[in-house]
Amino acid sequence: PGPRVRAREVADRTWPIRHDPEALSRALRCLVGAPYRPGGTTAAGLDCSGLVQRAVRALGVVLPRHSTDQLALAAAPARALGEPGDLVFLWGAGEAPCHVGVVLRGARPGERTLVHASSRRGAVIEEPLAAALARAAVVRHVELEQVLGVRR
């Protein structure tokens, strides 16, 4: 694990980080199938924000624990949703922002998937991004580069 970074440092982009989308992808995919557990942050059981927090730690960053705090880390995205590493926040009509997952490259060119801890399915899953988006009333995203403070 890399250095522990406070949310304020992430938001201020004052710390160096090596951007490695493949490390994030590996960290997420090795947790597919892990059981869903509210408040969980280990492979023995994870919730959605714990999954994202644990996977991003592979890049040397410790994100806030709750999905609403993760959503608040960055400014409005500069591009459309769908790039690998994007954090996607989804919720139903009349609900508070409560669910987060991470976009990854799919098996075919241009295909995108979402890895997230599904309480409905009881495990960490990877599914087509379009399927997850179709179930949500509200969708927001944060670019990985914004969260990590990486400039291309």
Tab-separated table of N, CA, C and O in Angstrom, residues 51 83 101 104 150:
chain	number	residue	atom	x	y	z
A	51	LEU	N	-15.525	-1.387	-1.396
A	51	LEU	CA	-14.882	-1.956	-2.587
A	51	LEU	C	-14.059	-0.894	-3.310
A	51	LEU	O	-12.889	-1.117	-3.638
A	83	GLU	N	-15.216	6.230	-19.244
A	83	GLU	CA	-13.809	5.871	-19.366
A	83	GLU	C	-13.411	4.930	-18.238
A	83	GLU	O	-13.890	5.073	-17.107
A	101	GLY	N	-19.677	2.374	-8.076
A	101	GLY	CA	-18.922	1.309	-8.716
A	101	GLY	C	-17.857	1.948	-9.589
A	101	GLY	O	-17.751	3.174	-9.667
A	104	LEU	N	-14.758	-0.305	-15.999
A	104	LEU	CA	-13.571	-0.988	-16.533
A	104	LEU	C	-13.772	-1.255	-18.014
A	104	LEU	O	-14.887	-1.202	-18.523
A	150	VAL	N	-4.459	13.534	-10.847
A	150	VAL	CA	-3.474	13.301	-11.894
A	150	VAL	C	-3.762	14.203	-13.069
A	150	VAL	O	-4.896	14.339	-13.505
